[in-house]
Coordinates of C-alpha atoms in Angstrom, one line a residue:
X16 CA 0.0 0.0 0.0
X17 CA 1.7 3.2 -1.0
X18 CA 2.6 5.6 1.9
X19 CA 0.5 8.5 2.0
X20 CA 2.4 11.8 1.7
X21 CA 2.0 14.1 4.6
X22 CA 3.0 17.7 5.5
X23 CA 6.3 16.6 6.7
X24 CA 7.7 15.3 3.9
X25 CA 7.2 18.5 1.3
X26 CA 9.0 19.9 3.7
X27 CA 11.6 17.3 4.0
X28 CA 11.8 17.3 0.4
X29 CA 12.5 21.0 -0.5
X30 CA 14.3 21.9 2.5
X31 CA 12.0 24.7 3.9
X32 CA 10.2 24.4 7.3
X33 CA 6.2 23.0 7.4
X34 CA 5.2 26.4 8.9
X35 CA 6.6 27.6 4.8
X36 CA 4.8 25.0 3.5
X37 CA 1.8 25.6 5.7
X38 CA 2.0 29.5 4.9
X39 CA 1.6 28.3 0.7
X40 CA -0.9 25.7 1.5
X41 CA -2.7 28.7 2.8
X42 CA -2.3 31.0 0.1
X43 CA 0.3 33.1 2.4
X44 CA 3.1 34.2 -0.1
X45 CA 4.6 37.2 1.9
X46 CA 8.4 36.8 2.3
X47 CA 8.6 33.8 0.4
X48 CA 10.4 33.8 -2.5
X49 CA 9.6 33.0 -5.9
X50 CA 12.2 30.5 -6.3
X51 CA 10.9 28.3 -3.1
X52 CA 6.9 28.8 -4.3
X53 CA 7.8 26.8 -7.0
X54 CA 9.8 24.7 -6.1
X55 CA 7.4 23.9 -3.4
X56 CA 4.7 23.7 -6.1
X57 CA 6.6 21.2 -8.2
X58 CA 7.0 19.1 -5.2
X59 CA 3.8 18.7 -4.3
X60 CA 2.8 18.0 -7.8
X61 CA 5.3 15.5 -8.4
X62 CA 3.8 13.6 -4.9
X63 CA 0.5 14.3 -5.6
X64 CA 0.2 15.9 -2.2
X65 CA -3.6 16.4 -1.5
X66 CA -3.9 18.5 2.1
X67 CA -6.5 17.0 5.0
X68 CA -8.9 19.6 4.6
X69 CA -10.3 18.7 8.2
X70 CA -7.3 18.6 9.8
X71 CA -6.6 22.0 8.6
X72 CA -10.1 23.3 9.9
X73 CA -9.5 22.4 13.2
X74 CA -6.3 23.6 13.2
X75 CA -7.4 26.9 12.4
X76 CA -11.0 29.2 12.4
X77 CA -11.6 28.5 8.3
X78 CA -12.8 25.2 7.0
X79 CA -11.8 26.8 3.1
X80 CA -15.5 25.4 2.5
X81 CA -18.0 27.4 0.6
X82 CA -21.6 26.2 1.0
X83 CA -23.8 27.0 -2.2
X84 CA -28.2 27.0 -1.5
X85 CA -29.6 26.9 -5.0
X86 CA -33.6 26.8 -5.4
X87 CA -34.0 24.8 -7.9
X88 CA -30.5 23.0 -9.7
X89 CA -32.6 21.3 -12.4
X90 CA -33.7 24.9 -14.0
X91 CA -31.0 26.1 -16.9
X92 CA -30.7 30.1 -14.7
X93 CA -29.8 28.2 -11.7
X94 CA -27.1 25.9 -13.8
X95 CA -25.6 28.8 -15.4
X96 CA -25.8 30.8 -11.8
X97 CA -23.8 27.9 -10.8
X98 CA -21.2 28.0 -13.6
X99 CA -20.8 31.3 -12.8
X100 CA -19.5 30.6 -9.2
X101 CA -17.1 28.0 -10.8
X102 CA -15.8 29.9 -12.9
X103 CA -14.8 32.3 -10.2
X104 CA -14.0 29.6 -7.4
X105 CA -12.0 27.1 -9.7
X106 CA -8.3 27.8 -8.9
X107 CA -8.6 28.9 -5.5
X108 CA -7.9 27.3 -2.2
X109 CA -11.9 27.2 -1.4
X110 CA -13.9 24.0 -2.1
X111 CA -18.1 24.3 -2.9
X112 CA -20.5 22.1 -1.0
X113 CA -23.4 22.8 -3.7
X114 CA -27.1 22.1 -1.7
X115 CA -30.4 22.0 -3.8
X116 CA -33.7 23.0 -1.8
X117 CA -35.4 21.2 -4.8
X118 CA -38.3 24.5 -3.9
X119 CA -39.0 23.1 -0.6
X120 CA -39.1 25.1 1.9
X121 CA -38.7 22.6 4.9
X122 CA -35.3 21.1 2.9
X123 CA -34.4 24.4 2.1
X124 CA -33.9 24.9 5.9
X125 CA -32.4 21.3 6.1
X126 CA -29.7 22.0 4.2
X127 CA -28.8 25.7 5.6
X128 CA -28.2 23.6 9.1
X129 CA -26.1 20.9 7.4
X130 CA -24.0 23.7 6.0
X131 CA -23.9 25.0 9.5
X132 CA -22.7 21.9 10.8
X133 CA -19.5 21.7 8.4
X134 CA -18.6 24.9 9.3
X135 CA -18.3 27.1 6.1
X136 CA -16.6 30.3 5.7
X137 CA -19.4 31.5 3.9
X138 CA -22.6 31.3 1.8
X139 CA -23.9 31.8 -1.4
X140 CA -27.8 31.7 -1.1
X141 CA -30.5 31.5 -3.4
X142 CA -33.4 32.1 -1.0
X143 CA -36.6 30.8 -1.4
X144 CA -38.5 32.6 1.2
X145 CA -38.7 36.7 1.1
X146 CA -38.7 37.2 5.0
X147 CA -35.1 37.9 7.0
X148 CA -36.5 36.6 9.8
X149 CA -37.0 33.0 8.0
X150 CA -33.3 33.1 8.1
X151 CA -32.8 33.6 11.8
X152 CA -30.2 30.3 12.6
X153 CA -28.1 32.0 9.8
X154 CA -25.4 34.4 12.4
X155 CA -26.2 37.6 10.3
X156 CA -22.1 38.2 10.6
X157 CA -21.6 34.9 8.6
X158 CA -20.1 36.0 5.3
X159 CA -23.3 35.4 2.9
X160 CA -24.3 36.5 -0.5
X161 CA -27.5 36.2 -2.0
X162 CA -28.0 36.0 -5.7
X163 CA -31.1 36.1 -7.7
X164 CA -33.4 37.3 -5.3
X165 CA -33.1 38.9 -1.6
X166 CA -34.5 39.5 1.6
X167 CA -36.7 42.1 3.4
X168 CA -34.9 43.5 5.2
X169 CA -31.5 43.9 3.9
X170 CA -29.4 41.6 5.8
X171 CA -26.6 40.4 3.6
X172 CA -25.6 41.8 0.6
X173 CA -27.3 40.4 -2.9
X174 CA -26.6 39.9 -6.5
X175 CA -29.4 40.3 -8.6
X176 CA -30.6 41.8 -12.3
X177 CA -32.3 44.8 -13.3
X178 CA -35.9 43.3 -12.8
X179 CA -38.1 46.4 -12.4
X180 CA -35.9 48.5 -15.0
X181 CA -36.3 45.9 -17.6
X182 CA -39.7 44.6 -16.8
X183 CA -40.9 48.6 -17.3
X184 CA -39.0 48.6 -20.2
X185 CA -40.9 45.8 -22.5
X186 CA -44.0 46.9 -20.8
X187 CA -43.5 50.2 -23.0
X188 CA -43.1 48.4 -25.8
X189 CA -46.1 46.2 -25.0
X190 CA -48.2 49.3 -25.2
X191 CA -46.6 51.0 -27.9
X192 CA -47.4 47.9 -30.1
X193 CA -51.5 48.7 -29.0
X194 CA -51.6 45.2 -26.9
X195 CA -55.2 46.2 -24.6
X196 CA -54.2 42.8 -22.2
X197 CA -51.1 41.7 -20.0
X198 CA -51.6 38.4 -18.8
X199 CA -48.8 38.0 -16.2
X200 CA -47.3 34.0 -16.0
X201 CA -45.6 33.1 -12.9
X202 CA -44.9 31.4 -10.1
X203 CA -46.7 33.1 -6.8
X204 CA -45.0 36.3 -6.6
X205 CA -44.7 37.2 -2.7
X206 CA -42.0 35.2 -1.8
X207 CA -39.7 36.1 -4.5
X208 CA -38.1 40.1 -4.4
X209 CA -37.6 39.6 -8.5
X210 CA -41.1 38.5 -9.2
X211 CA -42.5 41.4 -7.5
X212 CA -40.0 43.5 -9.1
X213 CA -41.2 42.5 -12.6
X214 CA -44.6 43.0 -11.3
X215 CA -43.2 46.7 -9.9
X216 CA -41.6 47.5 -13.5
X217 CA -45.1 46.3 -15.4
X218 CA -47.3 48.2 -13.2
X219 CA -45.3 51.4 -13.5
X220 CA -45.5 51.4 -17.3
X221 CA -49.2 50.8 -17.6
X222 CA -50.2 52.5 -14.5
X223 CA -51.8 55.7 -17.2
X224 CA -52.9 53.5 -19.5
X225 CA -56.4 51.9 -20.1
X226 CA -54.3 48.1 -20.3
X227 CA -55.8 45.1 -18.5
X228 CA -53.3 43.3 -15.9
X229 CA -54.0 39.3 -15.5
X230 CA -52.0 37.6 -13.3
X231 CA -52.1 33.3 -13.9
X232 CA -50.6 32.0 -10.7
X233 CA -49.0 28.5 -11.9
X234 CA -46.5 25.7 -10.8
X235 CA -42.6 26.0 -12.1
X236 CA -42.6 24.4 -15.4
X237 CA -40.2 21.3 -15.2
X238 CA -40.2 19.9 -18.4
X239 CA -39.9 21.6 -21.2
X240 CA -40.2 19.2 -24.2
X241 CA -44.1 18.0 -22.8
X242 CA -47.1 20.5 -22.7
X243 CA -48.6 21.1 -19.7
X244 CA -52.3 20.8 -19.6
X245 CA -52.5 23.0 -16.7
X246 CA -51.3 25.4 -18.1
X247 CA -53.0 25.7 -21.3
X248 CA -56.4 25.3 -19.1
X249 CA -55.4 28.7 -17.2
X250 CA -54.7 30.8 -20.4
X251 CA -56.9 29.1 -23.2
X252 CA -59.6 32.4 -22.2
X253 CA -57.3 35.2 -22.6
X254 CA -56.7 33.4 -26.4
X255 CA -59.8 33.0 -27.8
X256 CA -61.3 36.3 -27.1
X257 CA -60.8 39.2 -29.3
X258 CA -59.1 41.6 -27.1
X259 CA -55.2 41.8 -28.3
X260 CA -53.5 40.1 -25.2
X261 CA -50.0 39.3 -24.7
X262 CA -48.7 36.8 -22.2
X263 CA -45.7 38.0 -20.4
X264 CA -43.8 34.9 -18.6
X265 CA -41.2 35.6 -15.5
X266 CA -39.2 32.8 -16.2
X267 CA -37.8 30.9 -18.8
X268 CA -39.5 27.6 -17.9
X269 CA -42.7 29.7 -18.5
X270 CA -42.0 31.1 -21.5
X271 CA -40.6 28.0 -23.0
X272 CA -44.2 25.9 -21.7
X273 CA -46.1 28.9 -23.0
X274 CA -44.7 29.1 -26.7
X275 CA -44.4 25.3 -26.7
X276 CA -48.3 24.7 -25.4
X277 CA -49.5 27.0 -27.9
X278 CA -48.1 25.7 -31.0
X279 CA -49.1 22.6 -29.6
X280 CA -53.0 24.2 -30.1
X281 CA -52.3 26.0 -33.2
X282 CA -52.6 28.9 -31.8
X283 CA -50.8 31.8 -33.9
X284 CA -48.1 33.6 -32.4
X285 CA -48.2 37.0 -32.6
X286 CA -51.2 37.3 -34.6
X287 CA -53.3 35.7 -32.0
X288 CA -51.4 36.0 -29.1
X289 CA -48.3 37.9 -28.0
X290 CA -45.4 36.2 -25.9
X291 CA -42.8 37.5 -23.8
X292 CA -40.6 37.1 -20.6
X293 CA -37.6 36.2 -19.3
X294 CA -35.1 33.8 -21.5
X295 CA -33.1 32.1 -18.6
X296 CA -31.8 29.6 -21.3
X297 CA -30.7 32.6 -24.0
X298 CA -33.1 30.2 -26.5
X299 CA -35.3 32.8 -27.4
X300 CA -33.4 33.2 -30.3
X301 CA -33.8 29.7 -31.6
X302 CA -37.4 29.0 -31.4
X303 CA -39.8 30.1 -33.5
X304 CA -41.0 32.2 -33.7
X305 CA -38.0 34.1 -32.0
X306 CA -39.4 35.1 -28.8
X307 CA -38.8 38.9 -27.3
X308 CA -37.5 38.8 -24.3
X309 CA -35.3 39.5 -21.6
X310 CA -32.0 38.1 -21.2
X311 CA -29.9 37.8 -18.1
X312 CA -26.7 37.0 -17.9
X313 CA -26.5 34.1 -14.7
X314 CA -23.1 33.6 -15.3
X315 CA -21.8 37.2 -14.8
X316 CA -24.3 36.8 -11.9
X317 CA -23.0 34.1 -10.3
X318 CA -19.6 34.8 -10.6
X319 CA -19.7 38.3 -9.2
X320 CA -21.8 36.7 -6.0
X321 CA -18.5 34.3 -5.8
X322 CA -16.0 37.2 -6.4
X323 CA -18.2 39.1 -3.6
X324 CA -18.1 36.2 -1.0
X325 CA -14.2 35.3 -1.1
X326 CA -13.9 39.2 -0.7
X327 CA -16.0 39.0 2.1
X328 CA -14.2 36.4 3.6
X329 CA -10.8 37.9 3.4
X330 CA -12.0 41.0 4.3
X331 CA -13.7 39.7 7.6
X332 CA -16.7 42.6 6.7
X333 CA -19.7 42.8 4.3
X334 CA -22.2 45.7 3.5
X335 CA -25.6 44.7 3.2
X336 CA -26.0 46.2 -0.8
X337 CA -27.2 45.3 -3.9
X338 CA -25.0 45.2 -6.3
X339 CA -27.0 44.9 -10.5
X340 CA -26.1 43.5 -13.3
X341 CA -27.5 44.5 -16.6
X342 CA -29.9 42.0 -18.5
X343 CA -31.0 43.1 -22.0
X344 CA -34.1 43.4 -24.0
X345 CA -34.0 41.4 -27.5
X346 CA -36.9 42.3 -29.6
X347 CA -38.4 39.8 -32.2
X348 CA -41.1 37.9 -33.8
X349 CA -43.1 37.4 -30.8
X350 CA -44.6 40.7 -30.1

């Protein structure tokens, strides 16, 4: 059985102390020459050297474990959120514990407590509650970063898009095209800051205006290769009447089930009905007819809640801010 290569012998092996090798291990270059960083690196390369990561945690206060509490990791934003963080994480002495509430509430909290338990240095969080106070066994000094959404109050700082600034953008152009009905598809809306942002940026738009609002309360949207007769059940009215009516989804699940359901029923996109929302997938583009709508970019999300949360760390502080990244509005056929 081969002998498994410890601490002691790197340092052995390059003829430096363990508290130099300890120092690298631990990102902690000051004083240390460039000649003995590599030679140190090549070392441990050569040995495969792979550190105890729990013998280090107790050794010290950090765990170099990042805990990651994603809503929902089947949905293509929450993947791409995810690459995002990987992209910023990869390379760095922090390893990800990645959690998936699955949209349940109860596991939700489940899994905050199990990321308790292993002691991470920090959090990125995609809640699914709107409340702070749902949060409570979270220390509110813990480094955490929301993404995607946040909560009331402000505890933490969050990474999120432009919702009501977009949303009141392709509202104008809703009414400017004469449409005299919104039909709003989503998920409920009140435990979710970016649905009722949407909702804030729609209202605002229309709010002199003669233009219905509908709002079509429905599950998340799973699969999007099968129709979901649900769905279809909920907005087969606002399609058959004559008022011009455009359904405006707030997620890309939505707006994929929407576009798919009524092709299914040969109903005539935009001529009979208009369709918008949020692309979470970028695939607007691709379908047809090419779907207006609003893209985000989850990866330049994701990675700036990652780039936020290692700061944090270091830094041993946090503001509770938002910080916004731009999403942008692609007109097409579907409007």
């Amino acid at each position: 059985m081969t002998k498994k290569v410890t601490i002691n012998d790197i340092a052995k092996l390059t003829g430096v102390s363990k508290s130099t090798i300890s120092n690298f291990l631990n990102g902690k270059f000051a004083g240390m020459s460039e000649e003995t960083r590599q030679r140190i690196q090549d070392k441990i390369e050569e040995l495969d050297y792979r550190p105890n990561r729990q013998a280090r945690a107790l050794k010290s206060s950090y765990s170099s474990l990042i805990g990651i509490l994603v809503t929902d990791i089947s949905n293509l934003y929450t993947s791409r959120l995810l690459k995002g963080m990987m992209e910023r994480l990869q390379n760095t002495k922090y390893h990800t514990l990645i959690m998936n509430s699955d949209l349940d509430e109860e596991y939700e909290q489940y899994n905050i407590e199990k990321l308790l338990d292993e002691k991470v240095d920090g959090i990125i969080l995609q809640p699914l509650k709107a409340a702070a106070a749902d949060y409570k066994t979270i220390d509110s000094d813990l480094p955490l970063v929301q993404v995607d959404r946040y909560l009331h109050p402000l505890i933490w700082p969050a990474v999120i898009s432009d919702n009501a600034e977009q949303s009141k953008v392709l509202a104008e152009k809703i009414v400017k095209e004469g449409y005299q009905r919104i039909v709003i598809l989503t998920p409920p809306m009140q435990n979710s800051s970016t649905r009722l942002k949407r909702y804030e940026g729609i209202t605002e738009a229309i709010k002199e205006t003669e233009i219905e609002l509908e709002e079509v309360f429905t599950e998340e949207v799973k699969d999007l290769f099968t129709s979901d007769p649900m769905l279809w059940e909920k907005i087969e009215p606002f399609c058959r009447d004559d008022k011009k009516t455009v359904l405006y989804a707030f997620n890309g699940g939505l707006l994929y089930g929407a576009i798919k359901i009524l092709k299914d029923k040969q109903i005539a996109v935009p001529e009979q009905v208009g369709v918008v929302g949020y692309d979470d997938g970028a695939l607007g583009e691709l379908i047809s007819p090419g779907l207006t709508a609003i893209v985000q970019d989850p990866v330049k999300i994701g990675y700036t809640a990652a780039d936020l949360l290692v700061k944090n760390i270091e830094a041993k502080a946090q503001k509770a801010e938002l910080t916004v990244v731009d999403s942008d509005l692609k007109i097409r056929h579907s409007l």
